Coordinates of C-alpha atoms in Angstrom, one line a residue:
M1127 CA 26.7 24.9 -39.3
L1128 CA 27.6 21.2 -39.2
G1129 CA 31.4 21.7 -39.2
A1130 CA 34.4 20.2 -41.0
T1131 CA 33.8 18.2 -44.2
R1132 CA 37.1 16.6 -45.0
R1133 CA 38.9 13.3 -44.8
V1134 CA 40.4 12.9 -41.3
T1135 CA 44.0 12.4 -42.5
A1136 CA 43.8 15.5 -44.7
L1137 CA 43.3 17.6 -41.6
I1138 CA 46.4 16.5 -39.8
P1139 CA 49.7 18.4 -40.6
R1140 CA 52.1 16.3 -42.6
N1141 CA 54.9 17.0 -40.2
L1142 CA 53.0 15.3 -37.4
Q1143 CA 53.3 11.7 -38.4
P1144 CA 52.3 10.3 -35.0
L1145 CA 49.0 12.1 -35.3
R1146 CA 48.4 10.8 -38.9
Q1147 CA 49.0 7.3 -37.7
L1148 CA 46.1 7.6 -35.2
H1149 CA 43.7 7.7 -38.1
E1150 CA 45.5 5.8 -40.9
D1151 CA 43.1 2.9 -40.5
I1152 CA 40.0 4.9 -41.2
E1153 CA 38.9 4.3 -44.7
E1154 CA 36.1 6.8 -45.1
S1155 CA 35.6 10.6 -45.1
I1156 CA 34.2 11.9 -41.8
H1157 CA 32.0 15.0 -41.5
F1158 CA 32.5 16.2 -37.9
H1159 CA 29.5 18.0 -36.4
K1160 CA 30.9 20.9 -34.4
C1161 CA 27.5 21.8 -33.1
K1162 CA 27.4 18.4 -31.4
G1163 CA 30.7 18.9 -29.8
Q1164 CA 32.6 16.5 -32.1
H1165 CA 36.2 17.5 -31.5
I1166 CA 38.5 14.5 -31.6
L1167 CA 41.6 14.5 -29.4
T1168 CA 44.6 13.5 -31.5
N1169 CA 47.7 14.1 -29.3
P1170 CA 49.1 10.7 -28.3
R1171 CA 50.9 12.1 -25.4
I1172 CA 47.8 13.6 -23.9
L1173 CA 45.8 10.4 -24.6
D1174 CA 48.4 8.4 -22.8
T1175 CA 48.4 10.8 -19.8
I1176 CA 44.7 10.6 -19.5
V1177 CA 44.8 6.8 -19.4
R1178 CA 47.7 6.7 -16.9
K1179 CA 46.1 9.3 -14.6
S1180 CA 42.9 7.3 -14.6
A1181 CA 44.6 4.5 -12.7
I1182 CA 42.7 1.8 -14.6
N1183 CA 42.9 -1.8 -13.3
P1184 CA 43.0 -4.7 -15.7
T1185 CA 39.7 -5.9 -14.1
D1186 CA 37.9 -2.5 -14.5
T1187 CA 34.9 -1.7 -16.7
V1188 CA 35.3 1.8 -18.1
L1189 CA 32.4 4.0 -19.2
E1190 CA 33.3 6.3 -22.1
I1191 CA 30.7 8.8 -23.3
G1192 CA 31.1 10.3 -26.8
P1193 CA 34.1 8.1 -28.0
G1194 CA 34.1 9.6 -31.5
T1195 CA 36.6 7.9 -33.8
G1196 CA 38.0 5.9 -30.9
N1197 CA 41.5 7.3 -30.3
L1198 CA 40.9 7.2 -26.5
T1199 CA 38.8 4.1 -26.7
L1200 CA 41.6 2.0 -28.2
K1201 CA 43.9 2.9 -25.3
L1202 CA 41.2 2.3 -22.7
L1203 CA 40.5 -1.2 -24.2
E1204 CA 44.2 -2.1 -23.8
A1205 CA 44.2 -1.0 -20.2
S1206 CA 40.9 -2.4 -19.0
H1207 CA 38.7 -5.5 -18.9
Q1208 CA 35.9 -3.8 -20.8
V1209 CA 34.9 -0.5 -22.3
I1210 CA 31.2 0.6 -22.4
A1211 CA 31.1 3.3 -25.1
I1212 CA 27.9 5.4 -25.5
E1213 CA 27.8 7.0 -28.9
I1214 CA 24.7 8.5 -30.6
D1215 CA 26.3 9.0 -34.0
H1216 CA 26.0 5.8 -36.1
R1217 CA 28.9 6.8 -38.3
M1218 CA 31.3 6.9 -35.3
V1219 CA 29.9 3.5 -34.2
N1220 CA 30.8 2.0 -37.5
I1221 CA 34.4 3.4 -37.3
L1222 CA 34.8 2.1 -33.7
E1223 CA 33.7 -1.4 -34.7
N1224 CA 36.1 -1.4 -37.7
R1225 CA 39.1 -0.1 -35.7
T1226 CA 38.6 -2.5 -32.8
L1227 CA 38.1 -5.5 -35.1
K1228 CA 41.4 -4.7 -36.8
R1229 CA 43.2 -4.7 -33.5
G1230 CA 41.5 -7.8 -32.1
L1231 CA 39.8 -5.7 -29.3
R1232 CA 36.2 -5.9 -30.5
S1233 CA 35.2 -8.5 -27.9
K1234 CA 36.1 -6.1 -25.1
L1235 CA 34.0 -3.2 -26.4
R1236 CA 30.3 -2.8 -25.6
L1237 CA 28.7 -0.2 -27.8
I1238 CA 25.5 1.6 -26.8
T1239 CA 24.0 3.7 -29.6
K1240 CA 21.8 6.0 -27.6
D1241 CA 21.7 9.5 -26.1
A1242 CA 23.8 9.4 -22.9
L1243 CA 21.4 11.8 -21.1
R1244 CA 18.4 9.5 -21.7
T1245 CA 20.2 6.1 -21.1
E1246 CA 20.4 4.1 -18.0
F1247 CA 24.0 3.4 -17.4
P1248 CA 25.0 -0.3 -16.9
P1249 CA 27.4 -1.0 -14.0
F1250 CA 30.9 0.4 -14.4
D1251 CA 34.0 1.1 -12.3
L1252 CA 35.1 4.4 -13.6
V1253 CA 34.5 7.0 -16.3
V1254 CA 37.1 8.2 -18.8
A1255 CA 35.8 10.5 -21.5
N1256 CA 36.1 13.6 -23.7
I1257 CA 32.7 15.1 -22.9
P1258 CA 30.8 17.1 -25.5
Y1259 CA 30.6 20.6 -24.0
G1260 CA 26.9 21.0 -24.7
I1261 CA 26.0 18.2 -22.3
S1262 CA 28.7 18.6 -19.7
S1263 CA 26.5 20.0 -16.9
P1264 CA 23.5 17.6 -17.0
L1265 CA 25.8 14.6 -17.7
L1266 CA 28.0 15.4 -14.7
I1267 CA 25.0 15.8 -12.4
K1268 CA 23.5 12.6 -13.8
L1269 CA 26.7 10.7 -12.9
L1270 CA 27.1 12.1 -9.4
Y1271 CA 23.4 12.2 -8.4
G1272 CA 22.6 8.9 -10.1
T1273 CA 22.4 5.4 -8.5
T1274 CA 25.4 3.8 -10.2
P1275 CA 28.4 3.9 -7.9
F1276 CA 31.8 4.5 -9.5
R1277 CA 35.4 5.0 -8.3
S1278 CA 36.4 8.1 -10.4
A1279 CA 35.7 10.1 -13.5
T1280 CA 38.5 11.4 -15.6
L1281 CA 37.0 14.0 -17.9
L1282 CA 38.3 16.3 -20.7
L1283 CA 36.2 19.4 -20.4
Q1284 CA 36.1 23.0 -21.7
K1285 CA 38.7 24.9 -19.7
E1286 CA 36.2 27.4 -18.4
F1287 CA 33.8 24.7 -17.3
A1288 CA 36.6 22.9 -15.5
R1289 CA 37.5 26.1 -13.6
R1290 CA 34.0 26.2 -12.2
L1291 CA 34.3 22.6 -10.9
L1292 CA 37.6 23.6 -9.2
A1293 CA 36.3 26.9 -7.8
N1294 CA 36.0 27.5 -4.0
P1295 CA 33.7 30.0 -2.1
G1296 CA 34.7 33.5 -2.8
D1297 CA 36.2 32.7 -6.3
S1298 CA 34.6 34.4 -9.2
E1299 CA 33.8 31.1 -10.9
F1300 CA 32.1 29.6 -7.8
N1301 CA 28.5 28.8 -8.6
R1302 CA 25.8 26.2 -8.2
L1303 CA 27.7 23.7 -10.4
A1304 CA 30.7 23.8 -8.0
V1305 CA 28.4 23.5 -4.9
N1306 CA 26.4 20.5 -6.4
V1307 CA 29.5 18.7 -7.4
K1308 CA 31.6 19.3 -4.2
L1309 CA 28.8 18.1 -2.0
L1310 CA 29.3 14.6 -3.3
A1311 CA 32.8 14.5 -4.8
D1312 CA 36.4 15.9 -4.7
V1313 CA 37.8 17.4 -7.9
E1314 CA 41.5 17.3 -8.9
F1315 CA 43.1 19.3 -11.7
V1316 CA 45.3 17.2 -14.0
M1317 CA 46.4 19.4 -17.0
D1318 CA 45.3 22.0 -19.6
V1319 CA 44.9 20.9 -23.2
S1320 CA 45.4 23.2 -26.2
K1321 CA 42.7 23.5 -28.8
R1322 CA 45.4 22.7 -31.4
D1323 CA 45.3 19.1 -30.0
F1324 CA 41.8 18.5 -31.4
L1325 CA 40.5 17.7 -34.8
P1326 CA 38.8 19.9 -35.8
P1327 CA 40.1 22.5 -33.4
P1328 CA 37.5 24.0 -31.0
K1329 CA 37.4 27.7 -30.3
V1330 CA 38.7 27.4 -26.7
D1331 CA 41.2 25.3 -24.7
S1332 CA 40.3 22.4 -22.5
S1333 CA 41.3 20.9 -19.2
V1334 CA 41.4 17.4 -17.7
V1335 CA 40.0 16.8 -14.2
I1336 CA 39.5 13.8 -12.1
I1337 CA 36.3 13.6 -10.0
R1338 CA 36.2 11.2 -7.1
P1339 CA 32.9 10.5 -5.3
K1340 CA 33.3 11.0 -1.5
A1341 CA 33.2 7.9 0.7
K1342 CA 30.9 9.8 3.1
I1343 CA 28.4 12.4 2.2
P1344 CA 26.1 14.6 4.4
E1345 CA 22.8 13.0 5.3
V1346 CA 20.6 15.3 3.3
D1347 CA 17.7 15.0 0.9
L1348 CA 19.3 15.5 -2.4
H1349 CA 16.1 16.7 -4.0
Q1350 CA 15.8 19.4 -1.4
W1351 CA 19.4 20.3 -1.8
R1352 CA 19.2 20.8 -5.5
A1353 CA 16.0 22.9 -5.2
F1354 CA 17.5 24.9 -2.4
T1355 CA 20.7 25.7 -4.2
R1356 CA 18.8 26.6 -7.3
T1357 CA 17.1 29.3 -5.3
C1358 CA 20.3 30.5 -3.6
F1359 CA 22.3 30.7 -6.7
N1360 CA 19.7 32.2 -9.0
N1361 CA 21.7 35.3 -8.3
K1362 CA 24.8 34.2 -6.5
N1363 CA 26.0 37.7 -5.6
K1364 CA 22.7 38.9 -4.2
T1365 CA 22.2 38.7 -0.4
L1366 CA 20.2 35.8 0.9
G1367 CA 17.9 38.3 2.7
A1368 CA 17.1 40.0 -0.6
T1369 CA 16.5 36.7 -2.3
F1370 CA 14.3 34.9 0.3
K1371 CA 12.3 37.9 1.5
S1372 CA 11.3 39.1 -2.0
K1373 CA 7.5 39.0 -2.5
R1374 CA 7.8 36.6 -5.5
K1375 CA 9.9 34.1 -3.6
V1376 CA 7.7 34.1 -0.5
F1377 CA 4.6 33.5 -2.7
E1378 CA 6.5 30.6 -4.5
L1379 CA 7.4 29.0 -1.2
L1380 CA 3.9 29.4 0.1
E1381 CA 2.4 27.8 -2.9
L1382 CA 4.9 24.9 -2.8
N1383 CA 4.6 24.2 0.9
N1384 CA 0.8 24.5 0.9
A1385 CA 0.6 22.0 -2.0
S1386 CA 2.8 19.7 0.0
G1387 CA 0.6 20.0 3.1
L1388 CA 3.6 21.2 5.1
I1389 CA 2.2 24.7 6.0
R1390 CA -1.4 24.9 7.2
Q1391 CA -3.8 27.0 5.0
Q1392 CA -4.0 29.7 7.8
D1393 CA -0.3 30.3 7.5
D1394 CA -0.6 33.1 5.0
F1395 CA 2.0 35.2 3.3
C1396 CA 2.9 37.3 6.3
S1397 CA 3.4 34.4 8.7
L1398 CA 5.6 32.6 6.2
K1399 CA 7.7 35.7 5.6
E1400 CA 8.1 36.0 9.4
K1401 CA 9.5 32.4 9.5
I1402 CA 11.9 33.2 6.7
I1403 CA 13.1 36.4 8.4
G1404 CA 13.5 34.5 11.7
V1405 CA 15.6 31.8 10.1
L1406 CA 17.9 34.3 8.3
R1407 CA 18.4 36.3 11.5
E1408 CA 18.9 33.3 13.8
G1409 CA 21.5 31.9 11.5
G1410 CA 23.2 35.2 10.7
F1411 CA 22.6 34.7 7.0
D1412 CA 20.5 37.9 6.2
D1413 CA 23.4 39.8 4.6
K1414 CA 25.4 36.8 3.4
R1415 CA 25.9 36.0 -0.3
P1416 CA 25.8 32.4 -1.7
S1417 CA 29.0 32.9 -3.6
K1418 CA 30.9 33.2 -0.4
L1419 CA 29.3 30.5 1.7
S1420 CA 30.8 27.0 2.3
I1421 CA 28.8 23.9 1.7
E1422 CA 28.5 23.4 5.4
E1423 CA 27.0 26.8 5.8
L1424 CA 24.5 26.2 3.0
L1425 CA 23.6 22.9 4.5
H1426 CA 23.0 24.6 7.9
L1427 CA 20.8 27.2 6.4
M1428 CA 18.7 24.6 4.6
S1429 CA 18.3 22.7 7.8
L1430 CA 17.1 25.8 9.6
F1431 CA 14.4 26.3 7.0
N1432 CA 13.3 22.7 7.2
Q1433 CA 13.1 22.9 11.0
V1434 CA 10.4 25.5 10.7
G1435 CA 8.6 23.6 8.0
V1436 CA 9.9 25.4 4.9
Y1437 CA 10.9 23.1 2.1
F1438 CA 12.1 23.8 -1.4
D1439 CA 10.9 20.6 -3.1
H1440 CA 7.9 18.3 -2.7
H1441 CA 9.2 16.8 0.5
G1442 CA 9.1 13.1 0.6
E1443 CA 8.3 12.6 -3.0
V1444 CA 11.4 10.8 -4.2
G1445 CA 11.8 9.9 -7.9
N1446 CA 8.9 12.0 -9.2
E1447 CA 8.7 12.6 -12.9
D1448 CA 9.8 16.2 -12.6
D1449 CA 13.1 15.3 -11.1
R1450 CA 15.1 15.6 -14.3
F1451 CA 18.7 16.6 -14.8
E1452 CA 18.3 19.9 -16.5
V1453 CA 20.7 22.8 -17.2
D1454 CA 19.1 24.9 -14.5
D1455 CA 20.4 22.4 -12.0
V1456 CA 23.9 23.6 -12.4
D1457 CA 23.9 27.1 -13.9
D1458 CA 24.1 30.4 -11.9

């Protein structure tokens, strides 16, 4: 199902004139693709709040992913030095170009018509965007674990997704997504946004959060960290002892570490399992559950494993072709 097939202005209630004015300069019918997450924010008050909370300086370059018809883009252009908008839909690109030309803002807009997940981001100062829900997880990981530094990211996300980002150990929503994000950044809740403020309305409400990369992060191999947390949170409520001592997991680790040359061939299944048992007992992690552990505790456990020569990724092979930002990097 490709979604709404109506003229934009026809979808906005007649008694909400401010909302109609947002799209009065669009001279063509727009077919929104709901399956691609094309839900356009139309509430001027919320748009203004997002821009204000983003604390944009006049010298800033703002990265916007999925600008759609440009309601937020126009306000970002007025507040910043430049906006880099990444939009894969050529129809939306044409609308953005026309709207910015009419307002004399086209020179401040850099349009990139590509898939944001497969595009190398140019330098920018901060991110402000209404992220399509379908790519929220891998896009967030790409931003935080990428090489481009930025000051903050103000994101409009599905409410349930935002709750995961805000979750702490012991919360029901706490999962690998929260762990991976909070290792590198702090997350601030801004406000909830009703589904009625979108065009066409999604099925669920949304939330705005601000993500600020930490000035100092732990000295840890991020490839190892992502692989390690993937193992821990494969079943976040299962004890670590049950996870790591399972026959399947021991064989997986034996194969990985043998392939990396980190465990001698004579170190068979039994000896590796003994190392795992020793680490869990020494650290007091045997009966602990990942969903209740702090980031510091998880870092300590990974360090204990590494100290006895047990790794969760091809140690030392940075930037290999298999290091992609996939959904399993963030899901439970």
